[in-house]
Each structure stands twice: as structure tokens, then as C-alpha cells.
Amino acid sequence: MIPVEVVFNPNWWHLNYGICFDQSFYLDRQTRIESDVIMRKALFDRFRFGESNPSPRPLIGSMMVAGGFFVPALFGVPIKFSDNEAPWPTGLTMTDEEIMQLQPPDLQNTWPMNTLLRDIPVLMDTFGYVIGDFDLDGLFNTALHLRGQRIFMDLMEAPELVDHLFDVLAETYVSLVNLMRGLTGSCSIATNRSIIHVDPSIFLHSNCSISMVSPLLYKKTLLKYELYLAERLQPYGIHHCGENLHQFIHIYNLVPSVFFDVGWGSNVEQVRKACPNSFLNLRLNPVRMLQCTSDEIYQDTLGLLLSVGTPEQVGVCCINMDAGTPDDNVFAMAAAAYDYAQQYHLED
């Protein structure tokens, strides 16, 4: 079987099930747990994903939606919450002096981590354990939230500033991931649930913004921080939602990784040849999921899987599907994955 995972945009959940994604969804213990039950039941009733009669779980963070606000918030970036959108880090434009004064935050006493940690004793008393995590985003994404567009110039012109900023961020990520793993056993399911089919403890590092720099510049300036994280946070995976993973994959191969999130538009065949032993999570395009017919989505999914060549070490997902996405397109994605796996094994 080829695993299939779906994540819907908050506007889908708000329109169809009335769930509000204000601050309480993420940081209020009771709201978080109650919303989780509604969402899990909805996925089963609607698509037969998951369990038929879900019970409350001791969640420290929702694993049903993406949205990397957590680390920017630790560094003081204002977060805008709304009923039907993911949390939005509004961004800062820190000066050189402000960047050079940055230090890793005291996680135990900094919002929002301190708020979540206060829930731990209550959850432990009630359930005896804690699960869940939150989308931790990635180093370069967070740097953009702190420095703004100036960070692109910094990569070329301000190596001392870049080194300080990314040293601080990398140290923060190591501390945060180790803290979360120690509490719940996972740290990135909220980034992409597909990792549960490989190893739930994987740290999936989000490189969404890396596609905005050249592979050569990434190798020259940012690869050392990727290696720093990977050496300390095994098992490790790389999320690259851009359409050009194939241009980076030979550099990424220098990083010990067991999982790659493959952005729609990337050359899957090249990626598989470069990484024959890694799990490839193939991402469909949520815009096409919204606008195309089910036959087209079936062919999109089948085409991706044919490019991989075998049904081993591969999964399919679509993340952040909007309100109005036809249910039939979700079924078509799952059907293509099932049909391909069955046909491959029959021919084999």
C-alpha cells in the first residue's frame, strides 16, 4: 500500500465544520482537544481516513493543520490569528544591531512555549501521557520573518551577521526539537503527517524559502546549518515544497536524511535516482486539487508515482487544500495510489 495523507486549509474546516482558528485553537487546552476530535471524526466520516469513533487525546499541539508560527513567535514576531486562516507571523525588519544581539530564547519562560508547558501536568494527570507537536517551520523561513528581504543581501554581503543569526536559530531548533521529542516522542507531524509512515520522531526541516536562492548560494552559505541540525537531530527529513527540488537534491544528499518532501513540479525521476533509499513524499498541487476534474487528479497522482518507478519508500499527499476542493478529487488521489500499488505488484 502507498500511504496517502491530506491536510485541509483552515478555511475548509471553518466553512464545513465551523472550527475557528483563533489563538484558542492552538493554545487553549480544551479547545485544542475538542477540535481535534471533530476533525478526526470528519475525516473518517467524509473520506474514511483514520478512525471511526475518535476519543479525546492529550494534545500539546494540533497535528491536523500546518502553519509555522511557533518559532517566529519565540523571537517576538507578532502573530495574527483569524477564524478561517492559518496564523500569520506579521514579520519584523530587525536592524543589524538587533540581529547581532539575538540570543536563543528561554523556552520555559517564553510565549507560546510557556503556555503549552503549563498544560503538561494537567494532561499527564488526566491521560498519563502527552502527544502532538507543532509546525516548527525552518531556519531560512524564520530568518525571513526576523530580517525581511534584507536577508537575501545579507547572504552575499554580511557573513558575520548571517553566521550569528543562523547560529542562534540552529541552537534554538536543537533545544526545541529535543524538548518536544522528550515530551511526546514527535516534533514534526504537524509539518507533514506523512512522516508517521516512516518514523514519527523525524524532525522535518522546512526549506520552503530555499527555492528563492540558487543551489550554489545555498551550498555556500546555508548548507552548514542544515548539516548542524541533521547531525544533532536524527532521524532527519527535508521539506522542499518548491518546484525545483531536483536542482538541490545532490546538495541535500550531503545531509543524512531519511525523508524528502517533494514539491509539485519537481522532477521526481531525478530525485529518485539521486535518493534511491530515502522515503519520497510526493506533494500534489492544492490549486489543481481545487480547480481540476477528478480524472485529472487521478492522472496527476499516477504520473508522480510512475516517475518514482516502484511503490516502495513513497507516499502521496496534498497539503492546505482550500474550501471548495471537491471530495471526488481526494478520492481520486487515493484511488490512483491504490491502483498503482496493486498493478505494480500484479506485474511483479
Short mmCIF file of C-alpha atoms in Angstrom, two decimals:
data_model
loop_
_atom_site.label_atom_id
_atom_site.label_comp_id
_atom_site.label_asym_id
_atom_site.label_seq_id
_atom_site.Cartn_x
_atom_site.Cartn_y
_atom_site.Cartn_z
CA MET A 1 0.00 0.00 0.00
CA ILE A 2 1.10 3.57 -0.71
CA PRO A 3 0.25 5.92 2.17
CA VAL A 4 -1.94 8.92 1.35
CA GLU A 5 -2.27 11.96 3.62
CA VAL A 6 -4.40 15.10 3.33
CA VAL A 7 -4.32 18.43 5.15
CA PHE A 8 -7.04 20.99 4.62
CA ASN A 9 -6.65 24.73 4.89
CA PRO A 10 -8.33 26.37 7.90
CA ASN A 11 -10.88 27.96 5.55
CA TRP A 12 -12.07 24.44 4.57
CA TRP A 13 -12.51 23.46 8.21
CA HIS A 14 -14.19 26.74 9.10
CA LEU A 15 -16.65 26.58 6.20
CA ASN A 16 -17.54 22.89 6.54
CA TYR A 17 -17.35 22.32 10.29
CA GLY A 18 -17.34 25.75 11.92
CA ILE A 19 -13.93 25.36 13.54
CA CYS A 20 -12.31 28.69 14.43
CA PHE A 21 -8.56 29.06 14.19
CA ASP A 22 -8.15 31.88 16.65
CA GLN A 23 -5.47 31.71 19.31
CA SER A 24 -7.53 29.32 21.44
CA PHE A 25 -7.38 26.60 18.77
CA TYR A 26 -3.62 26.38 19.27
CA LEU A 27 -3.09 27.46 22.87
CA ASP A 28 -6.23 26.61 24.82
CA ARG A 29 -6.06 23.03 26.04
CA GLN A 30 -9.77 22.23 25.96
CA THR A 31 -10.42 23.91 22.59
CA ARG A 32 -7.47 22.08 21.06
CA ILE A 33 -8.66 18.68 22.26
CA GLU A 34 -12.31 19.22 21.33
CA SER A 35 -11.41 20.48 17.83
CA ASP A 36 -9.12 17.50 17.30
CA VAL A 37 -12.00 15.06 17.93
CA ILE A 38 -14.27 16.92 15.49
CA MET A 39 -11.58 16.98 12.79
CA ARG A 40 -10.63 13.33 13.11
CA LYS A 41 -14.26 12.24 13.00
CA ALA A 42 -14.89 14.46 9.96
CA LEU A 43 -12.00 12.89 8.03
CA PHE A 44 -13.35 9.42 8.71
CA ASP A 45 -16.99 10.20 8.00
CA ARG A 46 -16.13 12.05 4.81
CA PHE A 47 -13.16 10.13 3.41
CA ARG A 48 -12.71 7.04 5.62
CA PHE A 49 -9.31 8.29 6.77
CA GLY A 50 -8.33 7.42 10.33
CA GLU A 51 -10.67 6.09 13.00
CA SER A 52 -14.45 5.86 13.08
CA ASN A 53 -15.06 6.91 16.67
CA PRO A 54 -12.16 9.06 17.87
CA SER A 55 -11.79 9.79 21.55
CA PRO A 56 -10.11 12.83 23.14
CA ARG A 57 -6.32 12.83 23.04
CA PRO A 58 -3.88 14.70 25.32
CA LEU A 59 -2.64 17.08 22.64
CA ILE A 60 0.09 19.62 23.26
CA GLY A 61 -0.26 20.80 19.65
CA SER A 62 -2.69 20.10 16.81
CA MET A 63 -1.45 17.70 14.15
CA MET A 64 -4.32 18.40 11.74
CA VAL A 65 -3.22 21.71 10.21
CA ALA A 66 0.05 23.28 9.11
CA GLY A 67 1.21 26.78 9.96
CA GLY A 68 4.69 27.63 11.18
CA PHE A 69 4.13 30.50 13.60
CA PHE A 70 5.72 28.95 16.66
CA VAL A 71 9.42 29.72 16.24
CA PRO A 72 8.92 33.28 14.92
CA ALA A 73 6.72 33.91 17.96
CA LEU A 74 9.52 32.78 20.28
CA PHE A 75 11.63 35.59 18.83
CA GLY A 76 8.96 38.23 19.29
CA VAL A 77 7.38 38.28 15.84
CA PRO A 78 3.73 39.41 16.22
CA ILE A 79 1.27 36.67 15.23
CA LYS A 80 -2.10 37.47 13.66
CA PHE A 81 -4.80 34.88 14.30
CA SER A 82 -8.13 34.69 12.49
CA ASP A 83 -11.14 32.38 12.37
CA ASN A 84 -10.52 30.91 8.93
CA GLU A 85 -6.80 31.34 8.23
CA ALA A 86 -3.54 29.89 9.45
CA PRO A 87 -1.65 32.03 11.98
CA TRP A 88 0.29 34.73 10.20
CA PRO A 89 3.67 35.93 11.52
CA THR A 90 3.46 39.59 10.51
CA GLY A 91 7.23 39.90 10.27
CA LEU A 92 9.94 42.18 11.59
CA THR A 93 12.74 44.08 9.89
CA MET A 94 15.40 43.84 12.55
CA THR A 95 18.41 46.11 12.26
CA ASP A 96 21.96 44.83 12.15
CA GLU A 97 22.35 45.68 15.84
CA GLU A 98 19.14 43.86 16.78
CA ILE A 99 20.20 40.75 14.87
CA MET A 100 23.64 40.72 16.49
CA GLN A 101 22.03 40.97 19.95
CA LEU A 102 19.77 37.95 19.40
CA GLN A 103 20.17 35.03 21.76
CA PRO A 104 18.30 31.71 21.94
CA PRO A 105 15.08 32.23 23.90
CA ASP A 106 14.46 30.72 27.31
CA LEU A 107 11.91 28.16 26.13
CA GLN A 108 10.46 27.51 29.56
CA ASN A 109 9.57 31.17 30.05
CA THR A 110 8.82 32.46 26.54
CA TRP A 111 5.43 32.62 24.82
CA PRO A 112 3.99 30.45 23.36
CA MET A 113 6.09 27.59 24.76
CA ASN A 114 5.47 28.60 28.35
CA THR A 115 1.71 28.48 27.73
CA LEU A 116 1.87 24.95 26.33
CA LEU A 117 4.18 23.70 29.05
CA ARG A 118 1.65 24.72 31.68
CA ASP A 119 -0.73 22.18 30.11
CA ILE A 120 1.66 19.26 30.57
CA PRO A 121 0.92 18.46 34.25
CA VAL A 122 -2.84 18.64 33.65
CA LEU A 123 -2.66 16.35 30.61
CA MET A 124 -0.38 13.93 32.42
CA ASP A 125 -2.72 13.77 35.41
CA THR A 126 -5.73 13.16 33.15
CA PHE A 127 -4.30 10.86 30.47
CA GLY A 128 -0.94 9.69 31.75
CA TYR A 129 0.89 10.82 28.61
CA VAL A 130 1.08 13.68 26.09
CA ILE A 131 1.13 13.62 22.27
CA GLY A 132 1.30 16.11 19.45
CA ASP A 133 3.62 18.81 18.21
CA PHE A 134 3.51 21.92 16.04
CA ASP A 135 4.86 23.09 12.70
CA LEU A 136 8.37 24.30 13.55
CA ASP A 137 8.98 25.77 10.09
CA GLY A 138 12.66 26.17 9.20
CA LEU A 139 15.80 28.26 9.65
CA PHE A 140 15.60 30.35 6.50
CA ASN A 141 11.84 30.82 6.79
CA THR A 142 12.31 32.16 10.32
CA ALA A 143 15.18 34.37 9.22
CA LEU A 144 12.86 35.99 6.69
CA HIS A 145 10.33 36.70 9.44
CA LEU A 146 13.01 38.38 11.54
CA ARG A 147 15.09 40.23 8.95
CA GLY A 148 12.76 40.61 5.99
CA GLN A 149 14.01 40.72 2.41
CA ARG A 150 17.32 42.11 3.58
CA ILE A 151 18.35 38.53 4.42
CA PHE A 152 18.96 37.87 0.72
CA MET A 153 21.51 40.68 0.61
CA ASP A 154 23.00 39.51 3.89
CA LEU A 155 23.86 36.13 2.38
CA MET A 156 26.14 37.94 -0.06
CA GLU A 157 27.31 40.93 1.96
CA ALA A 158 27.15 40.21 5.71
CA PRO A 159 28.65 36.81 6.56
CA GLU A 160 29.24 37.71 10.23
CA LEU A 161 25.60 38.71 10.70
CA VAL A 162 24.38 35.62 8.85
CA ASP A 163 26.57 33.37 10.98
CA HIS A 164 25.28 34.88 14.20
CA LEU A 165 21.62 34.77 13.14
CA PHE A 166 21.72 31.18 11.95
CA ASP A 167 23.83 30.02 14.89
CA VAL A 168 21.14 31.37 17.22
CA LEU A 169 18.32 29.84 15.19
CA ALA A 170 20.03 26.46 14.87
CA GLU A 171 20.73 26.27 18.61
CA THR A 172 17.09 27.17 19.27
CA TYR A 173 15.84 24.45 16.94
CA VAL A 174 18.02 21.80 18.55
CA SER A 175 16.75 22.73 22.02
CA LEU A 176 13.12 22.94 20.90
CA VAL A 177 13.12 19.64 19.00
CA ASN A 178 14.79 17.79 21.85
CA LEU A 179 12.27 19.26 24.29
CA MET A 180 9.30 18.23 22.15
CA ARG A 181 10.62 14.76 21.45
CA GLY A 182 11.19 14.27 25.15
CA LEU A 183 7.60 15.25 25.91
CA THR A 184 5.66 13.50 23.14
CA GLY A 185 8.04 11.41 21.01
CA SER A 186 7.41 13.54 17.92
CA CYS A 187 8.29 17.02 16.70
CA SER A 188 7.10 17.39 13.08
CA ILE A 189 3.85 15.51 12.49
CA ALA A 190 2.14 18.90 12.26
CA THR A 191 4.56 19.84 9.48
CA ASN A 192 3.56 16.78 7.46
CA ARG A 193 1.71 13.76 8.81
CA SER A 194 3.35 11.59 6.15
CA ILE A 195 6.36 11.10 8.41
CA ILE A 196 4.33 8.72 10.57
CA HIS A 197 4.70 6.15 7.77
CA VAL A 198 8.48 6.29 8.17
CA ASP A 199 9.30 7.33 11.74
CA PRO A 200 7.11 9.66 13.85
CA SER A 201 10.19 11.04 15.58
CA ILE A 202 11.62 12.53 12.36
CA PHE A 203 12.47 16.22 12.50
CA LEU A 204 11.20 17.55 9.17
CA HIS A 205 13.07 20.79 8.44
CA SER A 206 11.02 23.19 6.31
CA ASN A 207 13.00 24.69 3.43
CA CYS A 208 10.07 26.47 1.79
CA SER A 209 12.10 29.63 1.10
CA ILE A 210 15.26 27.88 -0.06
CA SER A 211 13.87 27.74 -3.60
CA MET A 212 14.29 31.56 -3.65
CA VAL A 213 18.08 31.24 -3.64
CA SER A 214 20.34 29.39 -6.04
CA PRO A 215 21.65 25.91 -5.21
CA LEU A 216 25.20 27.32 -5.29
CA LEU A 217 24.36 30.06 -2.77
CA TYR A 218 22.58 27.56 -0.54
CA LYS A 219 25.62 25.29 -0.58
CA LYS A 220 27.97 28.16 0.12
CA THR A 221 26.05 29.84 2.94
CA LEU A 222 23.29 27.65 4.41
CA LEU A 223 24.28 24.01 3.98
CA LYS A 224 26.49 24.07 7.09
CA TYR A 225 23.46 24.90 9.25
CA GLU A 226 21.44 22.11 7.64
CA LEU A 227 24.28 19.74 8.46
CA TYR A 228 24.43 21.06 12.02
CA LEU A 229 20.75 20.29 12.53
CA ALA A 230 20.93 16.90 10.83
CA GLU A 231 23.91 15.78 12.88
CA ARG A 232 22.12 16.58 16.13
CA LEU A 233 18.51 15.79 15.29
CA GLN A 234 18.45 12.36 13.68
CA PRO A 235 16.22 10.99 12.25
CA TYR A 236 16.07 13.92 9.85
CA GLY A 237 13.98 14.91 6.85
CA ILE A 238 13.86 17.86 4.45
CA HIS A 239 10.67 19.57 3.33
CA HIS A 240 11.14 21.29 -0.03
CA CYS A 241 7.73 22.42 -1.31
CA GLY A 242 9.23 24.39 -4.20
CA GLU A 243 9.04 23.10 -7.75
CA ASN A 244 12.82 22.69 -8.07
CA LEU A 245 13.88 20.01 -5.59
CA HIS A 246 15.75 18.26 -8.40
CA GLN A 247 18.10 21.26 -8.62
CA PHE A 248 19.02 20.93 -4.93
CA ILE A 249 18.88 17.20 -4.39
CA HIS A 250 22.57 16.47 -4.99
CA ILE A 251 23.45 19.06 -2.34
CA TYR A 252 20.77 17.79 0.02
CA ASN A 253 22.29 14.35 -0.41
CA LEU A 254 25.23 15.61 1.66
CA VAL A 255 22.78 15.79 4.57
CA PRO A 256 21.94 12.48 6.30
CA SER A 257 18.19 12.37 5.59
CA VAL A 258 15.65 9.57 5.56
CA PHE A 259 12.71 11.58 4.18
CA PHE A 260 12.18 14.17 1.45
CA ASP A 261 9.03 16.21 0.89
CA VAL A 262 8.93 16.58 -2.90
CA GLY A 263 7.30 19.79 -4.10
CA TRP A 264 4.86 19.68 -7.01
CA GLY A 265 6.67 20.46 -10.27
CA SER A 266 9.96 18.91 -9.20
CA ASN A 267 11.48 16.26 -11.44
CA VAL A 268 10.57 13.19 -9.42
CA GLU A 269 12.55 10.80 -11.58
CA GLN A 270 15.77 12.77 -10.98
CA VAL A 271 15.06 12.95 -7.26
CA ARG A 272 14.52 9.20 -7.01
CA LYS A 273 17.72 8.44 -8.93
CA ALA A 274 19.65 10.70 -6.57
CA CYS A 275 17.98 9.23 -3.46
CA PRO A 276 17.23 5.56 -4.08
CA ASN A 277 16.88 4.71 -0.40
CA SER A 278 15.05 7.72 1.04
CA PHE A 279 11.29 7.96 1.50
CA LEU A 280 9.84 10.37 -1.05
CA ASN A 281 6.64 12.12 -0.09
CA LEU A 282 5.09 13.35 -3.35
CA ARG A 283 3.05 16.51 -2.95
CA LEU A 284 0.12 17.26 -5.24
CA ASN A 285 -0.80 20.82 -6.13
CA PRO A 286 -3.66 22.13 -3.92
CA VAL A 287 -4.66 24.63 -6.63
CA ARG A 288 -5.12 21.82 -9.13
CA MET A 289 -6.98 19.86 -6.46
CA LEU A 290 -9.38 22.80 -6.23
CA GLN A 291 -9.78 23.50 -9.94
CA CYS A 292 -9.27 20.26 -11.85
CA THR A 293 -11.51 17.27 -12.51
CA SER A 294 -11.14 14.02 -10.64
CA ASP A 295 -9.79 12.38 -13.80
CA GLU A 296 -7.04 14.98 -13.98
CA ILE A 297 -6.13 14.49 -10.32
CA TYR A 298 -6.03 10.73 -10.85
CA GLN A 299 -3.58 11.25 -13.71
CA ASP A 300 -1.53 13.77 -11.70
CA THR A 301 -1.11 11.22 -8.92
CA LEU A 302 -0.43 8.32 -11.25
CA GLY A 303 2.15 10.36 -13.16
CA LEU A 304 4.07 11.15 -9.99
CA LEU A 305 4.12 7.51 -8.94
CA LEU A 306 5.18 6.29 -12.36
CA SER A 307 8.11 8.71 -12.18
CA VAL A 308 9.27 7.09 -8.95
CA GLY A 309 9.25 3.64 -10.52
CA THR A 310 8.27 1.42 -7.58
CA PRO A 311 5.70 1.71 -4.77
CA GLU A 312 8.31 1.19 -2.08
CA GLN A 313 9.55 4.12 0.02
CA VAL A 314 6.98 6.53 -1.40
CA GLY A 315 3.84 8.31 -0.26
CA VAL A 316 1.39 10.84 -1.67
CA CYS A 317 -0.13 13.89 -0.03
CA CYS A 318 -1.85 17.16 -0.67
CA ILE A 319 -1.45 19.93 1.88
CA ASN A 320 -3.51 23.06 2.54
CA MET A 321 -6.45 22.28 0.27
CA ASP A 322 -8.89 25.18 0.10
CA ALA A 323 -12.58 25.39 0.81
CA GLY A 324 -14.41 24.21 -2.29
CA THR A 325 -11.96 21.40 -3.09
CA PRO A 326 -14.15 18.60 -4.50
CA ASP A 327 -14.29 15.49 -2.34
CA ASP A 328 -14.06 13.44 -5.53
CA ASN A 329 -10.56 14.79 -6.09
CA VAL A 330 -9.42 13.46 -2.72
CA PHE A 331 -10.90 10.07 -3.58
CA ALA A 332 -9.19 10.20 -6.99
CA MET A 333 -5.78 10.80 -5.40
CA ALA A 334 -6.26 7.86 -3.05
CA ALA A 335 -7.61 5.64 -5.85
CA ALA A 336 -4.60 6.31 -8.06
CA ALA A 337 -2.20 5.39 -5.25
CA TYR A 338 -4.10 2.19 -4.53
CA ASP A 339 -4.41 1.21 -8.21
CA TYR A 340 -0.75 1.84 -8.93
CA ALA A 341 0.41 -0.27 -5.99
CA GLN A 342 -1.92 -3.13 -6.91
CA GLN A 343 -0.96 -3.09 -10.58
CA TYR A 344 2.74 -2.92 -9.82
CA HIS A 345 2.61 -5.96 -7.58
CA LEU A 346 0.48 -7.89 -10.08
CA GLU A 347 3.03 -7.21 -12.83
CA ASP A 348 5.89 -8.00 -10.48
#
